PDB file of C-alpha atoms in Angstrom:
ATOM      1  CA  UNK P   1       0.000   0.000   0.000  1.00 55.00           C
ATOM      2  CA  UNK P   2       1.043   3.694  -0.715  1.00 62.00           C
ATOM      3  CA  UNK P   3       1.494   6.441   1.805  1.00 69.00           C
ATOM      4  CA  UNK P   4      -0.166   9.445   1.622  1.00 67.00           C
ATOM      5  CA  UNK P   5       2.775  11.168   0.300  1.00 68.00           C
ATOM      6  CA  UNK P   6       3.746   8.632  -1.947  1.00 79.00           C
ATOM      7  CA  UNK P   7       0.507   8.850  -3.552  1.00 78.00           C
ATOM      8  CA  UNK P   8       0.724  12.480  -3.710  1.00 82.00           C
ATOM      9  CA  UNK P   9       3.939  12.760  -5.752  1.00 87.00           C
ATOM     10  CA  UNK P  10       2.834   9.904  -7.917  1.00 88.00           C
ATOM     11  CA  UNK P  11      -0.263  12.355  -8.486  1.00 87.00           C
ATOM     12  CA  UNK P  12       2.361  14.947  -9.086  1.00 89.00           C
ATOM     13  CA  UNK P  13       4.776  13.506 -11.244  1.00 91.00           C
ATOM     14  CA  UNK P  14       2.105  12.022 -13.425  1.00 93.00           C
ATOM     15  CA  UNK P  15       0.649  15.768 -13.785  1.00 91.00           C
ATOM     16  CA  UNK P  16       3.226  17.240 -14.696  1.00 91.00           C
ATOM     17  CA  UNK P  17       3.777  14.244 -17.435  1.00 93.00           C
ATOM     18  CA  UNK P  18       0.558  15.022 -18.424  1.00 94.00           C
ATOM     19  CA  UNK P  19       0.592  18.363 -18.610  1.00 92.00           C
ATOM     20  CA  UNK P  20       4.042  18.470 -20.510  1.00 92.00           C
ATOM     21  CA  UNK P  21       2.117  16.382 -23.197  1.00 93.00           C
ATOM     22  CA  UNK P  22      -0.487  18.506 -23.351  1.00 95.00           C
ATOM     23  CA  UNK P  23       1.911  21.605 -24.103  1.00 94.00           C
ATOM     24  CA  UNK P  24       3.180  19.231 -26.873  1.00 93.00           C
ATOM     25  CA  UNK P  25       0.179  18.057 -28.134  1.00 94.00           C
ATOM     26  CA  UNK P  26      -1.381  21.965 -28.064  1.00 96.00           C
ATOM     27  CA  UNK P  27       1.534  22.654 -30.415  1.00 94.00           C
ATOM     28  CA  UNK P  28       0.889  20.399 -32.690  1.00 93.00           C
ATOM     29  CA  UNK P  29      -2.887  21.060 -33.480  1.00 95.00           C
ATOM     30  CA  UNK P  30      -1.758  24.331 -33.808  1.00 96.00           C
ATOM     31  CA  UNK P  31      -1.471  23.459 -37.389  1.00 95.00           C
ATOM     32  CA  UNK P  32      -5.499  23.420 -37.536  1.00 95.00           C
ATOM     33  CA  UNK P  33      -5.031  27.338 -37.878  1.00 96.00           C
ATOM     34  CA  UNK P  34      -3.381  27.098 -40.956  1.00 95.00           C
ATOM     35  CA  UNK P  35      -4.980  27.881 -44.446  1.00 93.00           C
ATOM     36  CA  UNK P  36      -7.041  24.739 -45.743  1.00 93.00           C
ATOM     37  CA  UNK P  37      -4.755  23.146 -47.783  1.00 93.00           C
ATOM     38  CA  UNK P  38      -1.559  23.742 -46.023  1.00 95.00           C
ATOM     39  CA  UNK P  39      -3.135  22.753 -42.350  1.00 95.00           C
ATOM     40  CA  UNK P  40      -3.995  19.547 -44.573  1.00 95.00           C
ATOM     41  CA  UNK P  41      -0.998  18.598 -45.481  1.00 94.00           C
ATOM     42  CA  UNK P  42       1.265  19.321 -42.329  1.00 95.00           C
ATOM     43  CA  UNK P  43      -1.365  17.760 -40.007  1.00 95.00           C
ATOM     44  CA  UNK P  44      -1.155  15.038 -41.960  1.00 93.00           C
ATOM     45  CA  UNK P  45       2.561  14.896 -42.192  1.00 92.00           C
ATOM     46  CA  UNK P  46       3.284  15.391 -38.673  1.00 91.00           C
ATOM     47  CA  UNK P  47       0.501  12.489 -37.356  1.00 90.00           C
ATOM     48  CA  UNK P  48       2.397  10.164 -39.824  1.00 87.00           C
ATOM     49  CA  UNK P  49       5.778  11.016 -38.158  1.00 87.00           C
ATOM     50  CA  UNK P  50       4.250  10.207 -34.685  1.00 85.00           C
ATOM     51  CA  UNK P  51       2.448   6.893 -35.688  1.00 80.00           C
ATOM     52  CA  UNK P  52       6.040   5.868 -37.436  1.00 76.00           C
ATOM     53  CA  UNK P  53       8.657   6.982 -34.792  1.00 81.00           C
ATOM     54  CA  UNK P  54       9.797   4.446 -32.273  1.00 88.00           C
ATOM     55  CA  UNK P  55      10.178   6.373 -29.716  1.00 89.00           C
ATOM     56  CA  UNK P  56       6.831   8.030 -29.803  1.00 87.00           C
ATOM     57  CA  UNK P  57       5.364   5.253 -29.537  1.00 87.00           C
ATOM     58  CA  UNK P  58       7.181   4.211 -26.062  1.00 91.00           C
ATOM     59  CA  UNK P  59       6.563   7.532 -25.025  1.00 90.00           C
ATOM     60  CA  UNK P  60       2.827   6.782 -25.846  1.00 91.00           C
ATOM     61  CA  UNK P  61       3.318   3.845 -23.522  1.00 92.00           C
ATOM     62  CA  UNK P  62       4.351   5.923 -20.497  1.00 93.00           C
ATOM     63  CA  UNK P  63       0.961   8.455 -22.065  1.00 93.00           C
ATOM     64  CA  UNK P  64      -1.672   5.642 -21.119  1.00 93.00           C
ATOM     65  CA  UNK P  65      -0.166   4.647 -18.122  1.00 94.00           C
ATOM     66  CA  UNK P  66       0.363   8.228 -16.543  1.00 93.00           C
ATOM     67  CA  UNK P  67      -3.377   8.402 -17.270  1.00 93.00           C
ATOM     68  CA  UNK P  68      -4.196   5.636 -15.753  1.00 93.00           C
ATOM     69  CA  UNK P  69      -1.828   5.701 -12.544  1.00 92.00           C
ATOM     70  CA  UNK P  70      -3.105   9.475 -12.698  1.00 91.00           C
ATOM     71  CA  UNK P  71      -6.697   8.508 -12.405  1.00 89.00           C
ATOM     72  CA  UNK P  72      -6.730   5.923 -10.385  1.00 89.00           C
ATOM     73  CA  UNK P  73      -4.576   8.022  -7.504  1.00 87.00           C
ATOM     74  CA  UNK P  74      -6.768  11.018  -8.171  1.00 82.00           C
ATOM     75  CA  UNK P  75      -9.989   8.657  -7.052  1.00 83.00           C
ATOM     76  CA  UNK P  76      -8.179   6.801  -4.392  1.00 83.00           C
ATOM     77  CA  UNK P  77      -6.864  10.474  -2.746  1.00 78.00           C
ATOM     78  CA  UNK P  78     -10.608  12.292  -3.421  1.00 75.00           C
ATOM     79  CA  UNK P  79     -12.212   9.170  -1.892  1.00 78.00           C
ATOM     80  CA  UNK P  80      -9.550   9.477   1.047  1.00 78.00           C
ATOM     81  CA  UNK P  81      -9.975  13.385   1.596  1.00 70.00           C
ATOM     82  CA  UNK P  82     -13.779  13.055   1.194  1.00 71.00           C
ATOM     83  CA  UNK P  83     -13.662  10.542   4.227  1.00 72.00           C
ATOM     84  CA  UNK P  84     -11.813  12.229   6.537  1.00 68.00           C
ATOM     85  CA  UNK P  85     -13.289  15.733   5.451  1.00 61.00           C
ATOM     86  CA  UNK P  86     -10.299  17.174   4.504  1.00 53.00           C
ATOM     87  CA  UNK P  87     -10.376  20.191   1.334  1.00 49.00           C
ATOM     88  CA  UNK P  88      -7.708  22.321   2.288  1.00 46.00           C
ATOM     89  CA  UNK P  89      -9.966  24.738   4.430  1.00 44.00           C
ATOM     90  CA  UNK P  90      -7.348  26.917   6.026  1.00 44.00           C
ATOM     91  CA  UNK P  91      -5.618  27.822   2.142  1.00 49.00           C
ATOM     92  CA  UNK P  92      -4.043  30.864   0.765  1.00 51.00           C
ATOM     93  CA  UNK P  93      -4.125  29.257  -2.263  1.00 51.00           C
ATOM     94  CA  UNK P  94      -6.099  31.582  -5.232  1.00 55.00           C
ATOM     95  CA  UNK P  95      -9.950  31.080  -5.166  1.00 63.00           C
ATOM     96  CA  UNK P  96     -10.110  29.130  -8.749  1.00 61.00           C
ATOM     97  CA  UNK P  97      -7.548  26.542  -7.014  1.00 56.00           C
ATOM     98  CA  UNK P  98      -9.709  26.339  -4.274  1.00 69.00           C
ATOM     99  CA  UNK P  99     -13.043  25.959  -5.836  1.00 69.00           C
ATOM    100  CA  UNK P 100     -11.286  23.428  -7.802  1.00 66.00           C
ATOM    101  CA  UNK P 101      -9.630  21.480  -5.204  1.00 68.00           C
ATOM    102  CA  UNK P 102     -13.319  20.720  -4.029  1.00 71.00           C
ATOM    103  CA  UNK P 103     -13.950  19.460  -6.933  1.00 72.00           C
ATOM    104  CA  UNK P 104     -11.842  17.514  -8.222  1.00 74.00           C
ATOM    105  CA  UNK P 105     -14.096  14.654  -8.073  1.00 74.00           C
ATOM    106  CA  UNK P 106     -16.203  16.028 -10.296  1.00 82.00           C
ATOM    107  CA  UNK P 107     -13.776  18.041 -13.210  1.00 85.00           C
ATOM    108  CA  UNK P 108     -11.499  14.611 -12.974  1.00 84.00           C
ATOM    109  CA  UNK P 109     -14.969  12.544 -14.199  1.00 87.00           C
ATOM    110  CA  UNK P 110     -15.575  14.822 -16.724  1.00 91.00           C
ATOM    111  CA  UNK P 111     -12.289  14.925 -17.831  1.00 93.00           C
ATOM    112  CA  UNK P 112     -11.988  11.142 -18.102  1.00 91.00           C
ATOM    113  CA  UNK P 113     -15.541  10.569 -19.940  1.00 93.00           C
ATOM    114  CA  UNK P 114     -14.128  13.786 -22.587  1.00 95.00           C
ATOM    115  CA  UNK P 115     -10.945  11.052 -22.766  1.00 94.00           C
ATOM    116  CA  UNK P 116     -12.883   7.914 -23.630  1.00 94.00           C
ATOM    117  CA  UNK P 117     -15.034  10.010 -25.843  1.00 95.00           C
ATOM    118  CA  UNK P 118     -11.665  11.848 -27.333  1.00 95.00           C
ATOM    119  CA  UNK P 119      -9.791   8.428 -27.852  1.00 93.00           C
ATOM    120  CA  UNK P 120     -12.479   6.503 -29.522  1.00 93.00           C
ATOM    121  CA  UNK P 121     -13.170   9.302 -32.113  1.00 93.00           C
ATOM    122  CA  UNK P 122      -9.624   9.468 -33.001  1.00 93.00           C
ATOM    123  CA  UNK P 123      -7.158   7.136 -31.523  1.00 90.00           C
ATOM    124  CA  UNK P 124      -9.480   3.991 -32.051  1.00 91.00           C
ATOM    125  CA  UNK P 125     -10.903   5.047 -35.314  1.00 93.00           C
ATOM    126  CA  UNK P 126      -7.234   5.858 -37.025  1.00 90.00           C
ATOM    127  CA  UNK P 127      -5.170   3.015 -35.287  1.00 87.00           C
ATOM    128  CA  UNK P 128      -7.974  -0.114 -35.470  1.00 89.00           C
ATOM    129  CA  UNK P 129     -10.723   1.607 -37.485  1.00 89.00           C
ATOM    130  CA  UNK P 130     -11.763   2.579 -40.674  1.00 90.00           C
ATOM    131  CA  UNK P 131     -10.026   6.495 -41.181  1.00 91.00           C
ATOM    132  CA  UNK P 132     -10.859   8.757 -43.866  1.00 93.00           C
ATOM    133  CA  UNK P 133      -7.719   7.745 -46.744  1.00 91.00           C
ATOM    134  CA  UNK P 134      -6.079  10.261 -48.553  1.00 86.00           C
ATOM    135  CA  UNK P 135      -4.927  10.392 -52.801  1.00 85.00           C
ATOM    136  CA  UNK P 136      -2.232   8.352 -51.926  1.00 83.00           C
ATOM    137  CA  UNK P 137      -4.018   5.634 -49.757  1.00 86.00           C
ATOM    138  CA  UNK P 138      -2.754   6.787 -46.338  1.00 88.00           C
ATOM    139  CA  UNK P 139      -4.617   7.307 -43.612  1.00 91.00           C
ATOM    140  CA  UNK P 140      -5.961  10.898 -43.365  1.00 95.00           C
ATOM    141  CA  UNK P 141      -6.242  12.309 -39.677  1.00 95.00           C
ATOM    142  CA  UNK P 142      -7.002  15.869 -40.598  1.00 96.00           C
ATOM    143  CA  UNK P 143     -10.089  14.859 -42.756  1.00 96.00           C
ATOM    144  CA  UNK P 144     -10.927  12.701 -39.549  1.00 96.00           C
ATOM    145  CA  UNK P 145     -10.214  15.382 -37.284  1.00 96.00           C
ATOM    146  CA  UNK P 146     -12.148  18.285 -39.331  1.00 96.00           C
ATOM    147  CA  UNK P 147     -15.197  15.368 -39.370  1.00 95.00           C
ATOM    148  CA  UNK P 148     -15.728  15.045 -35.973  1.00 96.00           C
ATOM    149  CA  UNK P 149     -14.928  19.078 -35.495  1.00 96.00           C
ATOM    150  CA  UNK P 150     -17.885  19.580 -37.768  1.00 95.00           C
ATOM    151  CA  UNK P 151     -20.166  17.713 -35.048  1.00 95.00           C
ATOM    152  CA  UNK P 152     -21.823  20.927 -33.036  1.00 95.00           C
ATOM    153  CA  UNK P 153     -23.056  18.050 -30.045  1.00 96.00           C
ATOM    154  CA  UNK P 154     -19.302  17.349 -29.854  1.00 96.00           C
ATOM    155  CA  UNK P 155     -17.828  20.559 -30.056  1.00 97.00           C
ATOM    156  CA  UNK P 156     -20.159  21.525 -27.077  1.00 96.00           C
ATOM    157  CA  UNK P 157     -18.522  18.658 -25.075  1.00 96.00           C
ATOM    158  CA  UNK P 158     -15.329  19.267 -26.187  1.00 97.00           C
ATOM    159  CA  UNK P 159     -15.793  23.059 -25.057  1.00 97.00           C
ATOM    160  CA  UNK P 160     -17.439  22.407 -21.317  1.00 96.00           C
ATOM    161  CA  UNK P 161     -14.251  20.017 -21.000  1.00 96.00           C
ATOM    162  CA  UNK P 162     -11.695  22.327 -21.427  1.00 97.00           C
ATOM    163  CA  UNK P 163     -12.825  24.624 -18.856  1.00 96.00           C
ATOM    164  CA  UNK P 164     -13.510  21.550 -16.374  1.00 95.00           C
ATOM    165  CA  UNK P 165      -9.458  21.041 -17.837  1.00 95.00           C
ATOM    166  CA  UNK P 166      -8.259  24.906 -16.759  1.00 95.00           C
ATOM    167  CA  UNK P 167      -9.702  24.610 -13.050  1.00 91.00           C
ATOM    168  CA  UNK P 168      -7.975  21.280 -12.859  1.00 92.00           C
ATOM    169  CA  UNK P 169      -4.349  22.647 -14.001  1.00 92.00           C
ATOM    170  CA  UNK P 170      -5.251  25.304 -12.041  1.00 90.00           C
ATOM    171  CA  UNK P 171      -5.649  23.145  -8.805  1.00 87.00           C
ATOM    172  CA  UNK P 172      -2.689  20.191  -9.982  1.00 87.00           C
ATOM    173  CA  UNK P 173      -0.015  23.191 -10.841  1.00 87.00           C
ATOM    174  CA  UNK P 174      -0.957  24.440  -6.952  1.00 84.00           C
ATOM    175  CA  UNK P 175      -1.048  21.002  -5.535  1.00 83.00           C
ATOM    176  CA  UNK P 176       2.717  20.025  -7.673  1.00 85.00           C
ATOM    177  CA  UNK P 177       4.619  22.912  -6.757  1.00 82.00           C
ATOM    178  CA  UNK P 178       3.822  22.190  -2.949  1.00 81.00           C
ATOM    179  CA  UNK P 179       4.158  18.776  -3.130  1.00 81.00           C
ATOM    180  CA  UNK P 180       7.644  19.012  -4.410  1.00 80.00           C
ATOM    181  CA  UNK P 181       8.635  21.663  -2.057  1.00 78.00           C
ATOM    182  CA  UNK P 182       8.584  24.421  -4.413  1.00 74.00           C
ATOM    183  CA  UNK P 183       6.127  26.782  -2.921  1.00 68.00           C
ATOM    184  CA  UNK P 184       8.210  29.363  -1.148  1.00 70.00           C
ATOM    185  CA  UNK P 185       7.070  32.611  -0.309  1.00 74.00           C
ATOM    186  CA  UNK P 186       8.896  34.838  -2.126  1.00 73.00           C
ATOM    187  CA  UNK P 187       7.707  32.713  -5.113  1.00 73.00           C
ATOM    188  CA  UNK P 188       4.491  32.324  -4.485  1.00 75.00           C
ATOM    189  CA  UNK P 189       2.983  35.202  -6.817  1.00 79.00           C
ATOM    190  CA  UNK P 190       5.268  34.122  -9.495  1.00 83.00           C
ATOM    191  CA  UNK P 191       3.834  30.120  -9.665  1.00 82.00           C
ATOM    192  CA  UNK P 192       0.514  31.456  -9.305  1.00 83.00           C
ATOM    193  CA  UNK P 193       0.389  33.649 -12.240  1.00 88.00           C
ATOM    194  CA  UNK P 194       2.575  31.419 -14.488  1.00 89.00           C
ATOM    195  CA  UNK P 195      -0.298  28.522 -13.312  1.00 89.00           C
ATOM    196  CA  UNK P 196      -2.810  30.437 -13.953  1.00 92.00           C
ATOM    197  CA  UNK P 197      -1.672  31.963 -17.504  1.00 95.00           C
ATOM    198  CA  UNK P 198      -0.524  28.109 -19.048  1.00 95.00           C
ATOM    199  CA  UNK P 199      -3.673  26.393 -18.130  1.00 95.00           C
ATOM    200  CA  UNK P 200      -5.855  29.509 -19.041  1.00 96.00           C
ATOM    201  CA  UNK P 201      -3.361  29.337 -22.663  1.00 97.00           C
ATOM    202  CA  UNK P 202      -3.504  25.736 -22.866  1.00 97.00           C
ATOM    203  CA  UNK P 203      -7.279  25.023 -21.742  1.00 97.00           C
ATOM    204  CA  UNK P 204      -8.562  28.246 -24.075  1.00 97.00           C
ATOM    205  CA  UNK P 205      -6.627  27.223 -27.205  1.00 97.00           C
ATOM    206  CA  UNK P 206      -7.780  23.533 -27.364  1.00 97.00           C
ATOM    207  CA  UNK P 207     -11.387  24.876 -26.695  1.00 97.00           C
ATOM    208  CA  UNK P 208     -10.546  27.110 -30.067  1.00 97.00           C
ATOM    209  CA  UNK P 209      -9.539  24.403 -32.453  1.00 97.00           C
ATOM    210  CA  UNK P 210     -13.304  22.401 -32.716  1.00 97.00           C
ATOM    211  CA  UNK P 211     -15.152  25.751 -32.360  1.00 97.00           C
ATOM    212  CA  UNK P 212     -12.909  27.391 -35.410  1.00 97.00           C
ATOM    213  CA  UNK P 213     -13.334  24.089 -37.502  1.00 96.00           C
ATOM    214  CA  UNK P 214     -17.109  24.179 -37.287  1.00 96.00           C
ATOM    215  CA  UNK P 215     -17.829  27.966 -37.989  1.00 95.00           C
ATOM    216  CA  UNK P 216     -14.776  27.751 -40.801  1.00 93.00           C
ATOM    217  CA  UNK P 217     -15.684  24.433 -42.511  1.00 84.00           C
ATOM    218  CA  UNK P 218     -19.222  24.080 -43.214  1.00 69.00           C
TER     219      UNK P 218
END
């Protein structure tokens, strides 16, 4: 069995995985921004160098199982703190962390059904489905991509997740800074308003790319 604190920097070091990935990922779909034809073919292009490179694919290993340790803590710890009545009453922690760290429970469920939803649109459908092929019979994830995009039920979804998404980096960037013993005083303004700003950046951009493919591409 896991201590309390060993659970809590497995919770943190699986965050800040995750939320390294997301930065990575964010940059990616930045191509969806492009013009038409060039966000085609680059989109394309750089989900064919992921599916083909070794080493993302071991790094997609570690992906699944972050999310899963990451989960599974997350439950165990809410469960835990919900038992013994503990949400970090006496905090001087921003009120957006604090709303969030009460619930978590509830923005890490949403967040998890958005996954399942997220991974069997595209994940499932490109690696074990039947994907949209492009002129030169290879799979094409941007046609996919702009497909499901065009959905308004799933844009909505997609939307409400991302904010459920900023309150939780919110809370995890508060929670992994003081659970590595990062949270000194004299800091304290500075993590808070870099925290704040990437998951506002992060949350608000991936929000952007359904919502600009529907009102662009109908």
């Amino acid at each position: 069995m896991l201590s309390t604190l060993s659970r809590k920097m497995l919770m943190c070091l699986t965050g800040l995985f995750l939320g390294f990935f997301l930065l990575i990922h964010f940059l990616g779909n930045l191509q969806l921004f492009l013009p038409r034809e060039q966000a085609h073919l680059q989109f394309n292009a750089y989900s064919h160098f992921l599916s083909g490179n070794i080493i993302i694919k071991i790094v997609s290993y570690i992906l699944y199982a972050s999310i899963i340790l990451h989960a599974v803590d997350g439950l165990v710890i809410t469960l835990k703190n919900k038992k013994s009545g503990g949400v970090y009453q006496n905090d001087k922690r921003g009120r957006a962390s604090q709303w969030a760290s009460r619930n978590m429970g509830i923005l890490g469920t949403l967040i998890l059904i958005f996954l399942v939803i997220h991974f069997q649109n595209f994940w499932y459908i490109y690696k074990f489905g039947n994907p949209p092929l492009d002129e030169n019979g290879n799979k094409d994830l941007y046609i996919l991509v702009v497909t499901v995009f065009k959905e308004w039920w799933y844009v909505i979804i997609y939307v409400i997740s991302m904010v459920a998404l900023c309150y939780h980096l919110i809370h995890g960037i508060h929670s992994a800074v003081r659970t590595l013993g990062l949270y000194h005083p004299k800091f304290v303004k500075w993590f808070k308003t870099v925290g704040i700003a990437y998951s506002i950046i992060i949350s608000l951009g991936f929000a952007l790319m359904p919502v600009y493919v529907f009102f662009t591409y109908q």
